[in-house]
XYZ file of C-alpha atoms in Angstrom:
657
model
C 11.854 10.037 18.881
C 14.979 8.516 19.542
C 18.383 8.488 17.819
C 20.004 5.079 17.648
C 22.940 3.370 16.267
C 22.932 -0.614 16.128
C 23.386 -1.793 19.740
C 23.891 1.441 21.704
C 22.790 4.891 22.606
C 24.753 7.505 20.595
C 25.744 11.160 20.689
C 23.041 13.720 20.412
C 25.167 15.536 18.111
C 25.255 12.875 15.372
C 22.809 14.071 13.074
C 23.502 11.098 10.668
C 22.424 8.536 13.017
C 19.150 7.089 13.567
C 15.810 8.371 15.060
C 12.110 7.984 14.586
C 9.658 10.004 12.938
C 6.161 10.751 14.305
C 2.672 11.292 12.361
C -0.618 11.736 13.895
C -2.142 8.650 12.089
C -4.754 7.986 9.507
C -7.729 8.238 11.896
C -6.834 11.739 13.081
C -5.824 12.640 9.241
C -9.399 12.014 8.198
C -11.248 13.389 10.777
C -9.311 16.600 10.522
C -9.788 16.604 6.791
C -13.256 16.048 6.905
C -13.865 19.027 9.400
C -11.502 21.278 7.325
C -12.951 20.886 4.130
C -16.031 22.846 5.059
C -13.815 25.898 4.976
C -13.011 27.632 1.881
C -9.178 28.683 1.521
C -7.029 29.333 -1.634
C -5.801 25.878 -3.137
C -2.164 27.369 -2.683
C -2.360 30.163 -0.126
C -0.125 33.117 -0.058
C 3.086 32.665 2.005
C 3.118 33.392 5.530
C 5.539 35.725 7.451
C 8.816 34.112 7.308
C 7.900 31.453 5.033
C 9.316 30.749 1.513
C 8.528 28.270 -1.266
C 11.153 25.827 -2.445
C 11.127 23.542 -5.725
C 9.652 20.379 -5.405
C 10.794 18.656 -8.551
C 13.508 16.582 -6.670
C 10.720 14.594 -4.752
C 10.314 10.984 -6.036
C 7.260 8.574 -5.228
C 8.870 5.195 -3.656
C 5.417 3.598 -2.717
C 3.418 2.406 -4.155
C 5.407 1.910 -7.304
C 4.258 1.240 -9.886
C 0.558 1.661 -8.846
C -1.374 0.920 -5.744
C -4.572 0.326 -7.787
C -6.062 -3.017 -8.188
C -5.081 -4.787 -11.107
C -7.606 -6.836 -12.973
C -5.853 -8.146 -16.056
C -2.867 -8.713 -17.876
C -1.492 -9.584 -21.235
C 1.947 -11.006 -22.025
C 2.679 -10.495 -26.005
C 5.977 -12.053 -25.500
C 8.416 -13.298 -22.869
C 9.551 -9.600 -22.294
C 6.538 -7.483 -23.086
C 3.425 -7.025 -21.335
C 0.564 -4.982 -20.318
C -1.710 -4.881 -17.099
C -4.840 -2.896 -16.515
C -7.118 -2.058 -13.408
C -8.824 0.337 -11.250
C -9.020 4.221 -11.755
C -7.970 3.601 -15.550
C -4.839 2.286 -14.513
C -2.666 0.852 -17.427
C 1.079 -0.166 -17.025
C 3.480 -1.365 -19.565
C 6.963 -3.525 -19.242
C 9.334 -4.470 -21.608
C 11.886 -6.562 -19.180
C 9.420 -9.341 -18.291
C 7.969 -7.272 -15.553
C 10.939 -6.148 -13.730
C 10.108 -2.472 -14.288
C 6.896 -0.844 -15.294
C 5.979 2.588 -17.206
C 2.466 4.150 -16.377
C 0.658 4.890 -19.401
C -1.882 7.639 -19.619
C -5.288 6.019 -20.164
C -7.252 9.074 -20.270
C -10.169 7.666 -18.174
C -10.584 7.114 -14.436
C -12.957 4.277 -15.220
C -12.082 0.562 -14.254
C -10.657 -1.731 -16.835
C -10.979 -5.315 -16.589
C -8.968 -6.686 -19.260
C -6.330 -5.964 -22.078
C -5.229 -7.559 -25.398
C -2.469 -6.881 -27.582
C -1.881 -8.590 -31.024
C 1.618 -6.812 -31.666
C 3.880 -4.289 -29.795
C 1.883 -1.211 -31.429
C -2.157 -2.443 -31.687
C -4.099 -3.279 -28.337
C -7.592 -2.877 -26.717
C -8.481 -2.399 -22.783
C -11.728 -2.917 -21.893
C -13.850 -2.408 -18.515
C -16.375 0.280 -17.969
C -15.146 1.726 -21.195
C -13.466 0.615 -24.378
C -9.932 2.171 -25.244
C -7.672 1.368 -27.997
C -4.176 2.103 -29.247
C -2.209 2.051 -32.407
C 1.126 3.077 -30.901
C 1.916 0.768 -28.161
C 0.041 2.817 -25.456
C 1.929 6.048 -26.045
C -1.803 7.282 -26.495
C -5.124 5.606 -25.957
C -8.192 6.523 -27.631
C -11.716 6.014 -26.126
C -14.259 4.213 -28.349
C -17.729 6.100 -28.504
C -19.439 2.795 -28.133
C -21.295 2.463 -24.779
C -21.383 -1.291 -23.646
C -21.625 -1.105 -20.185
C -19.335 -3.340 -18.093
C -17.349 -6.052 -20.166
C -14.725 -8.570 -18.723
C -13.190 -10.273 -21.767
C -11.609 -9.205 -24.868
C -9.862 -11.107 -27.654
C -8.402 -9.556 -30.937
C -7.630 -12.162 -33.876
C -5.508 -9.517 -35.699
C -4.825 -5.958 -35.619
C -8.492 -5.051 -36.899
C -11.114 -7.703 -35.697
C -11.869 -8.517 -32.246
C -14.647 -9.568 -29.773
C -15.780 -8.386 -26.321
C -17.849 -10.653 -23.979
C -19.642 -9.642 -20.893
C -20.726 -13.069 -19.957
C -24.103 -12.930 -21.663
C -25.267 -13.409 -25.267
C -24.487 -9.999 -26.184
C -21.058 -10.286 -27.928
C -19.593 -7.046 -29.496
C -17.465 -7.214 -32.645
C -14.706 -4.632 -33.907
C -13.555 -4.613 -37.393
C -11.559 -1.373 -37.136
C -8.979 -2.241 -34.324
C -11.393 -1.136 -31.411
C -12.474 2.082 -32.602
C -16.206 0.975 -32.742
C -18.109 -2.032 -31.536
C -21.216 -3.382 -33.133
C -23.566 -6.411 -31.273
C -23.308 -9.600 -32.660
C -25.980 -12.057 -31.546
C -25.114 -15.454 -30.071
C -27.313 -18.157 -29.219
C -25.921 -18.610 -25.633
C -24.148 -16.529 -22.829
C -20.383 -16.185 -23.989
C -17.499 -15.882 -21.550
C -13.915 -16.445 -23.012
C -13.548 -16.122 -26.584
C -9.950 -17.072 -28.030
C -8.382 -17.201 -31.417
C -5.330 -19.383 -32.591
C -4.915 -17.911 -35.907
C -6.781 -15.482 -38.239
C -9.439 -18.140 -38.893
C -9.824 -20.451 -35.953
C -11.412 -19.574 -32.742
C -13.634 -20.794 -29.775
C -16.097 -19.271 -27.420
C -16.870 -20.673 -24.261
C -20.712 -20.599 -23.865
C -23.246 -21.620 -21.640
C -23.600 -25.384 -22.075
C -21.102 -25.895 -24.754
C -18.358 -24.339 -26.949
C -18.813 -22.312 -30.217
C -16.295 -22.934 -32.994
C -15.512 -20.465 -35.961
C -13.223 -21.462 -38.829
C -13.830 -18.383 -40.734
C -12.603 -15.760 -38.350
C -15.725 -15.447 -36.708
C -18.201 -14.670 -39.457
C -20.198 -18.039 -38.388
C -20.000 -20.334 -35.362
C -20.906 -23.654 -34.789
C -21.925 -25.173 -31.400
C -20.689 -28.367 -29.686
C -22.687 -29.491 -26.773
C -20.395 -29.886 -23.645
C -18.969 -26.924 -21.640
C -16.257 -24.266 -21.950
C -12.659 -23.889 -20.392
C -9.191 -22.506 -21.575
C -8.241 -23.854 -24.866
C -4.535 -23.696 -26.227
C -5.952 -25.071 -29.825
C -9.359 -25.296 -31.344
C -9.266 -29.110 -30.111
C -7.353 -29.103 -26.755
C -8.670 -27.248 -23.756
C -8.947 -27.325 -20.002
C -11.340 -26.454 -17.200
C -10.167 -26.144 -13.755
C -12.341 -25.885 -10.655
C -11.236 -25.023 -6.999
C -11.202 -28.938 -6.502
C -10.467 -30.731 -9.843
C -9.018 -30.238 -13.455
C -10.470 -31.445 -16.687
C -9.094 -31.873 -20.232
C -10.724 -32.061 -23.688
C -9.202 -33.020 -26.920
C -12.183 -32.791 -28.990
C -12.961 -28.894 -28.674
C -14.799 -29.153 -25.581
C -17.544 -32.003 -26.584
C -16.285 -34.592 -23.891
C -13.987 -34.045 -20.869
C -11.877 -36.250 -18.813
C -10.905 -35.672 -15.246
C -7.148 -35.291 -14.996
C -6.140 -34.276 -11.438
C -7.304 -32.734 -8.086
C -6.051 -29.320 -6.822
C -4.356 -28.544 -3.435
C -6.968 -28.162 -0.530
C -8.388 -25.052 -0.221
C -7.676 -23.603 -3.519
C -9.895 -20.655 -4.864
C -9.022 -19.632 -8.168
C -9.772 -16.380 -10.145
C -8.153 -17.133 -13.239
C -6.090 -19.894 -15.223
C -3.691 -19.669 -18.097
C -2.214 -22.349 -20.045
C 0.708 -21.660 -22.352
C 0.773 -25.022 -23.987
C -0.884 -28.600 -23.597
C 1.286 -29.358 -20.611
C 1.911 -26.005 -18.534
C -0.659 -24.225 -16.857
C -1.471 -21.694 -14.002
C -4.068 -20.658 -11.764
C -4.266 -17.510 -9.514
C -6.856 -16.730 -6.781
C -7.628 -15.924 -3.113
C -4.800 -15.081 -0.731
C -2.367 -14.777 -3.353
C -2.777 -18.274 -4.482
C -0.735 -19.461 -7.251
C -1.114 -23.324 -8.476
C 0.915 -24.975 -11.382
C 0.821 -27.883 -13.560
C 3.342 -29.166 -15.910
C 1.703 -32.318 -17.224
C -1.258 -31.056 -18.585
C -3.466 -30.910 -15.201
C -2.632 -34.560 -13.903
C -1.082 -33.001 -11.185
C -0.900 -29.767 -9.447
C 1.347 -27.956 -7.022
C 0.633 -24.887 -4.812
C 3.535 -22.668 -5.265
C 2.565 -19.386 -3.344
C -0.341 -18.308 -0.991
C -3.846 -20.081 -0.703
C -6.991 -19.661 1.438
C -6.152 -19.522 5.108
C -2.366 -18.930 4.327
C -2.730 -15.605 6.069
C -2.314 -17.576 9.404
C 0.982 -18.859 8.225
C 2.019 -16.136 5.891
C -0.100 -12.889 6.034
C 1.903 -11.554 3.028
C -0.470 -13.616 1.031
C -3.663 -11.947 2.111
C -4.340 -10.006 -1.272
C -6.033 -11.928 -4.066
C -4.508 -12.355 -7.663
C -6.921 -11.525 -10.322
C -5.039 -12.346 -13.633
C -2.263 -14.224 -14.983
C -0.656 -14.417 -18.539
C 2.376 -16.143 -19.762
C 4.649 -15.089 -22.812
C 6.153 -18.465 -23.206
C 6.347 -21.747 -21.001
C 8.944 -20.085 -18.437
C 8.003 -16.384 -18.510
C 4.735 -15.206 -16.721
C 3.360 -12.261 -14.606
C 0.476 -12.706 -12.101
C -1.662 -9.536 -11.200
C -4.017 -8.431 -8.229
C -5.610 -6.403 -5.669
C -3.425 -3.652 -4.068
C -1.182 -3.403 -7.226
C 0.236 -6.735 -6.671
C 2.581 -7.670 -9.432
C 4.532 -11.019 -9.514
C 6.845 -12.301 -12.104
C 8.283 -15.766 -12.655
C 11.160 -16.766 -15.289
C 10.994 -20.442 -14.404
C 7.662 -21.588 -15.248
C 6.102 -20.446 -12.004
C 8.299 -22.731 -9.481
C 9.134 -19.373 -7.980
C 7.572 -15.677 -8.038
C 9.220 -12.584 -7.167
C 7.180 -9.287 -6.305
C 7.801 -6.500 -8.381
C 5.427 -3.806 -6.233
C 7.732 -1.234 -4.345
C 5.300 -0.597 -1.310
C 1.706 -1.169 -0.667
C -1.889 0.371 -1.395
C -2.572 0.793 2.344
C -2.277 4.282 4.132
C 1.301 5.240 5.086
C 1.775 6.959 8.514
C 4.423 7.113 11.262
C 7.967 6.164 10.173
C 11.033 5.014 11.939
C 14.599 4.406 10.636
C 18.097 3.063 12.183
C 20.170 4.756 9.190
C 19.694 6.233 5.799
C 19.173 2.763 4.301
C 17.080 1.131 6.817
C 13.463 2.725 7.336
C 9.963 1.281 8.217
C 6.456 2.857 8.022
C 3.368 2.056 9.897
C 0.628 1.314 7.511
C -3.250 0.668 7.718
C -4.797 -2.674 7.292
C -2.173 -4.339 9.612
C 0.550 -3.679 6.945
C 4.062 -2.609 7.545
C 6.765 -1.403 5.003
C 10.308 -1.756 5.302
C 13.270 -0.778 3.182
C 16.949 -1.746 3.282
C 18.286 0.372 0.338
C 16.764 3.934 1.359
C 13.618 3.065 -0.297
C 14.679 1.856 -3.583
C 12.252 -0.665 -2.978
C 9.641 -0.991 -0.031
C 8.708 -4.450 1.184
C 5.289 -5.274 2.813
C 4.999 -7.560 5.791
C 1.836 -7.952 7.675
C 0.784 -8.864 11.284
C -0.027 -12.212 11.867
C -3.594 -11.840 13.219
C -6.930 -9.788 12.267
C -6.784 -6.716 10.488
C -5.631 -3.382 12.411
C -4.167 -0.112 11.849
C -0.437 0.181 12.920
C -0.283 3.263 15.136
C 3.360 3.643 15.825
C 6.551 1.820 15.092
C 10.234 1.964 16.317
C 13.432 0.208 15.971
C 16.473 -0.044 18.050
C 18.787 -1.686 15.404
C 18.413 -3.138 12.052
C 17.069 -6.317 13.463
C 14.690 -5.319 16.365
C 11.670 -3.171 16.498
C 8.446 -2.755 18.206
C 4.968 -1.440 16.962
C 1.700 -0.533 18.241
C -1.843 -1.119 17.109
C -4.711 0.829 17.595
C -7.835 -0.787 16.656
C -9.676 -3.699 14.901
C -7.500 -6.516 15.788
C -8.719 -9.735 17.280
C -7.946 -10.256 20.838
C -6.350 -7.945 23.509
C -2.477 -8.045 22.460
C -1.749 -4.740 20.586
C 2.176 -4.726 20.566
C 4.263 -6.680 18.142
C 7.916 -7.454 18.094
C 10.271 -8.363 15.067
C 13.773 -9.858 15.461
C 14.348 -9.819 11.745
C 14.046 -6.239 10.237
C 10.276 -6.205 10.165
C 9.956 -9.222 7.888
C 7.768 -11.273 10.528
C 6.033 -9.912 13.697
C 5.155 -11.718 17.045
C 2.595 -10.475 19.605
C 4.078 -9.411 22.886
C 1.719 -9.161 26.250
C -2.045 -8.938 26.665
C -2.780 -5.170 26.935
C -6.346 -5.501 28.291
C -8.301 -3.776 25.498
C -5.673 -1.066 25.274
C -5.771 1.219 21.940
C -2.175 2.294 21.552
C -1.300 5.402 19.612
C 2.470 5.625 20.383
C 5.433 3.446 21.289
C 9.044 4.209 21.877
C 11.818 1.610 22.472
C 14.509 3.504 24.321
C 16.876 0.154 24.125
C 16.342 -3.243 23.321
C 14.877 -3.846 26.900
C 12.914 -0.524 27.936
C 9.608 0.056 25.694
C 7.014 2.822 26.653
C 3.557 2.485 24.921
C 0.927 5.117 25.250
C -2.709 5.306 24.243
C -5.912 4.616 26.344
C -8.122 1.800 27.503
C -11.608 0.901 26.236
C -12.339 4.633 26.066
C -12.356 5.302 29.575
C -8.893 6.139 30.707
C -5.531 7.341 29.332
C -2.962 4.499 29.522
C 0.732 4.127 29.759
C 2.729 0.612 29.520
C 6.244 -0.037 30.276
C 8.231 -2.835 29.708
C 11.994 -3.534 30.821
C 12.334 -6.856 29.457
C 12.130 -6.317 25.914
C 8.316 -6.444 25.631
C 7.974 -10.085 27.354
C 6.005 -8.266 30.276
C 4.083 -5.038 30.756
C 3.534 -2.865 33.652
C 0.469 -0.607 33.454
C 1.582 2.828 35.176
C -0.529 4.888 37.526
C -2.090 7.663 36.163
C 0.950 9.774 35.061
C -1.578 12.767 34.969
C -4.155 12.753 37.547
C -7.827 13.374 36.494
C -6.892 12.924 32.634
C -8.791 10.656 30.860
C -8.231 11.328 27.309
C -5.710 9.223 24.951
C -2.068 9.891 24.744
C -1.053 10.446 21.160
C 2.557 10.233 21.211
C 5.749 9.625 23.068
C 9.382 10.433 22.369
C 12.640 9.804 24.178
C 15.645 11.868 22.917
C 18.077 10.374 25.512
C 17.880 6.835 27.405
C 16.195 8.568 30.499
C 14.399 11.785 29.246
C 11.061 11.630 27.498
C 7.812 13.400 26.677
C 4.295 12.153 26.175
C 1.386 14.481 24.538
C -2.154 13.879 24.467
C -5.665 15.947 24.238
C -6.389 18.976 26.135
C -3.005 19.994 25.938
C -1.825 17.216 28.015
C 2.099 16.983 28.526
C 3.942 14.991 30.739
C 7.777 14.204 31.242
C 10.116 11.835 32.633
C 13.837 11.908 33.509
C 14.120 8.225 34.822
C 13.318 6.106 31.618
C 9.510 6.384 32.105
C 9.324 5.025 35.607
C 7.798 8.230 36.882
C 6.231 11.293 35.093
C 5.718 14.988 35.856
C 3.332 17.436 34.336
C 4.382 20.340 31.988
C 1.717 22.821 31.170
C 2.945 24.905 28.027
C 1.611 28.543 28.219
C -1.141 27.280 30.580
C -3.098 25.699 27.928
C -3.866 22.071 29.886
C -7.386 21.615 30.385
C -10.652 20.979 28.882
C -11.086 22.781 25.794
C -7.243 23.031 25.078
C -5.595 22.034 21.985
C -5.100 18.145 21.134
C -1.257 17.921 21.181
C -0.792 15.233 18.415
C 3.049 14.763 18.156
C 6.105 15.374 19.771
C 9.792 15.550 18.446
C 12.835 16.515 20.577
C 16.372 16.998 19.020
C 18.241 16.298 22.644
C 17.113 16.714 26.044
C 16.584 20.369 25.765
C 15.325 21.217 22.384
C 11.972 20.054 20.932
C 8.799 20.447 19.409
C 4.974 19.701 19.842
C 2.251 19.872 17.376
C -1.054 21.515 18.645
C -4.126 21.186 16.687
C -6.883 23.818 17.869
C -10.093 23.671 16.028
C -9.444 24.583 12.389
C -5.994 25.930 13.078
C -2.601 24.288 14.004
C 0.671 25.561 15.446
C 4.077 24.228 17.107
C 4.892 24.406 20.607
C 8.824 24.772 21.171
C 11.252 24.803 24.137
C 14.793 25.166 24.329
C 14.950 24.427 27.998
C 13.796 20.876 28.423
C 10.156 22.241 28.667
C 10.495 24.686 31.435
C 9.436 27.341 29.162
C 7.540 27.059 25.816
C 6.817 29.405 22.920
C 4.199 29.207 20.132
C 5.362 29.018 16.570
C 2.969 29.360 13.544
C 4.856 28.486 10.527
C 2.175 29.600 7.903
C 2.312 26.448 5.950
C -0.800 25.614 4.010
C -2.875 22.961 5.496
C -2.924 21.538 9.159
C 0.090 20.323 10.872
C 0.058 16.442 11.411
C 3.913 16.142 12.121
C 6.965 17.107 13.391
C 10.489 15.808 13.327
C 13.597 17.497 14.897
C 16.866 16.886 13.292
C 18.704 19.223 15.565
C 18.351 22.118 17.708
C 18.404 24.454 14.690
C 16.881 21.951 11.787
C 13.187 20.652 12.004
C 10.679 19.243 9.359
C 7.011 19.304 9.709
C 4.438 17.685 7.345
C 0.765 18.741 6.887
C -2.791 17.484 5.886
C -4.892 19.453 3.442
C -7.229 22.340 4.713
C -10.368 23.671 3.101
C -10.950 23.524 -0.737
C -7.281 22.347 -1.278
C -6.305 18.410 -1.333
C -2.633 19.593 -0.911
C -0.570 18.610 1.939
C 2.796 20.048 2.425
C 6.262 19.328 4.272
C 8.414 22.184 5.405
C 11.576 22.687 7.051
C 13.593 25.231 9.148
C 17.153 25.928 9.564
C 16.962 28.085 12.455
C 14.828 26.572 15.353
C 11.580 27.385 13.552
C 12.135 31.176 12.967
C 11.685 30.714 9.219
C 10.385 28.139 7.038
C 10.576 26.771 3.581
C 7.582 24.996 2.234
C 7.511 22.277 -0.310
C 4.953 20.338 -2.303
C 5.966 16.564 -3.087
C 3.017 15.671 -4.670
C -0.589 17.225 -5.515
C -3.803 15.825 -3.839
C -1.634 14.185 -1.024
C -1.942 14.348 2.930
C 1.554 13.850 4.523
C 1.644 12.267 8.055
C 4.803 10.653 8.628
C 8.066 12.266 8.010
C 11.695 11.673 8.854
C 15.185 12.956 7.405
C 18.491 11.304 7.814
C 21.785 11.403 5.943
C 20.762 14.184 3.749
C 17.388 12.520 2.589
C 13.838 13.284 3.572
C 11.011 10.678 3.402
C 7.290 11.691 3.734
C 4.509 9.264 3.961
C 0.903 9.811 3.798
C -2.348 9.400 1.539
C -2.891 10.079 -2.189
C -6.294 11.242 -2.621
C -6.416 10.827 -6.438
C -5.549 7.332 -6.438
C -6.859 6.319 -2.874
C -3.841 4.697 -1.746
C -1.048 5.295 0.661
C 2.273 7.265 -0.705
C 5.718 7.508 0.450
C 7.911 10.340 -1.264
C 11.666 10.818 -1.076
C 13.879 13.812 -1.544
C 17.717 13.351 -1.653
C 20.155 15.388 -0.050
């Protein structure tokens, strides 16, 4: 873990300057968690010797916010107010056009597919259950009706509405969603729309059903359905062409063609001229002339080769008027527009993917390695985390490091096409370029000593340990001879507290040190533990050339190895923190932080710190049911990254100074 300021190596005593945090990574977290769940321990064990608890209310979640759950449907009541629903019973609400969102308590973990409000108080959300509210979502109640999975809902007023599931079984409510009764239709019905209390249409198999009496009776018109803006005017959009009807769906005229490789999941028209479609690869298309011409304004199939940030599909779109709209999708994607869809802004802070090791250059600029080829970065201390992604394949980012606010490197440890596993960013993490062919290496750790010297560690094709070094900023790499003879396990982490002195740790208590910037390495054998059956050394963090800690995992227990003389001698520290230690971060010779994964029956991971070199520890619980992996502290703030078991998403939590 190196300590840096932009462009230069800084004094080791300057605790406000930058350094990098380490974490064991998702693969090891899951393995340990799975193994440890077979044991039974109290959910919150009694405090160990030299350990005390601290208040946790000061911790705030920064990613993903407002949610990392897949969002399936959205409804804009006006230009400013909207609701969105999705997986795990997610319901979120905005009153400022989607800039900020509030989570609402749905009372369910079932998936929700669609939502519809008729005013600011009365709404219905449906999916695998049916919910209704009469107070704007402050409370949601569950209907006792068991309808199975439904995908569309329409309310013509505060009491009467219809649910469709793509079959001829349509359900009707006359009490605002409290109860639903079956209403037989002669055809399978998809979307139902009402334009006032009397007039509505239902897009059905082979035609359109019309009502002029609030749904009491329906008249069939042969043709096909679509999205209607009035009883007579509607649009049908495929992935290649768009059509328009002016006679209620009886006849259709082709209007225009869509951009190449458009794959839409949902369309929406605010009037007879303005329409939008959203779909695969975050695709958004728009028309301002009634479907005659269409423009691709974001994403699109195969766009991941050009812009990997467009990888996640969008599932729903709604507009409050011709200018203000919201699109939602997988991974908690939330996009808003105020100019009719010409431009879109993401309102999601973070991402749903698992958060791991962290890096920073100061208290404003931080980065987090994610699963699924994601990287998160912030320029305001986590007030907003922005997602970027690797330009090829889908892989797990094992480690990340930055030397200044622009230049950084990351190591990938699996599931990526090809043999290139190191990437470089020159723009603060927004874009990434592959560097060097690493011959099938799986890399767990990386440390950039400066803008030219980088060391990456891991293993090669499961047969040998691997240490690689670049002295030209990553353009070329040299595989070093075995730094520890007869050692074949993977190296797990690397840390350089100075420009010349560094350590690498691995399985079987493997530990080596360099004093020449990684050109050569010598073995250290803490407490004589090295060898088959020795503990796995998962992480390493040094405050300076003498004072450092190593995370050791030994079966179902874990502890720290501590040195104050540069590794000549080591002592064992057992903090007594609940869970298994994943990560250690040394701020100074006296101040050190650790993060843990859950152990046994508990799903709670903890963070803890010591102000006396590990003599005593204070534990904190930032969030329940969360495993913590990455941890860093700078400028009085602490960031902990990991995995939220409740929501099955990544998570980053922050505590201020």
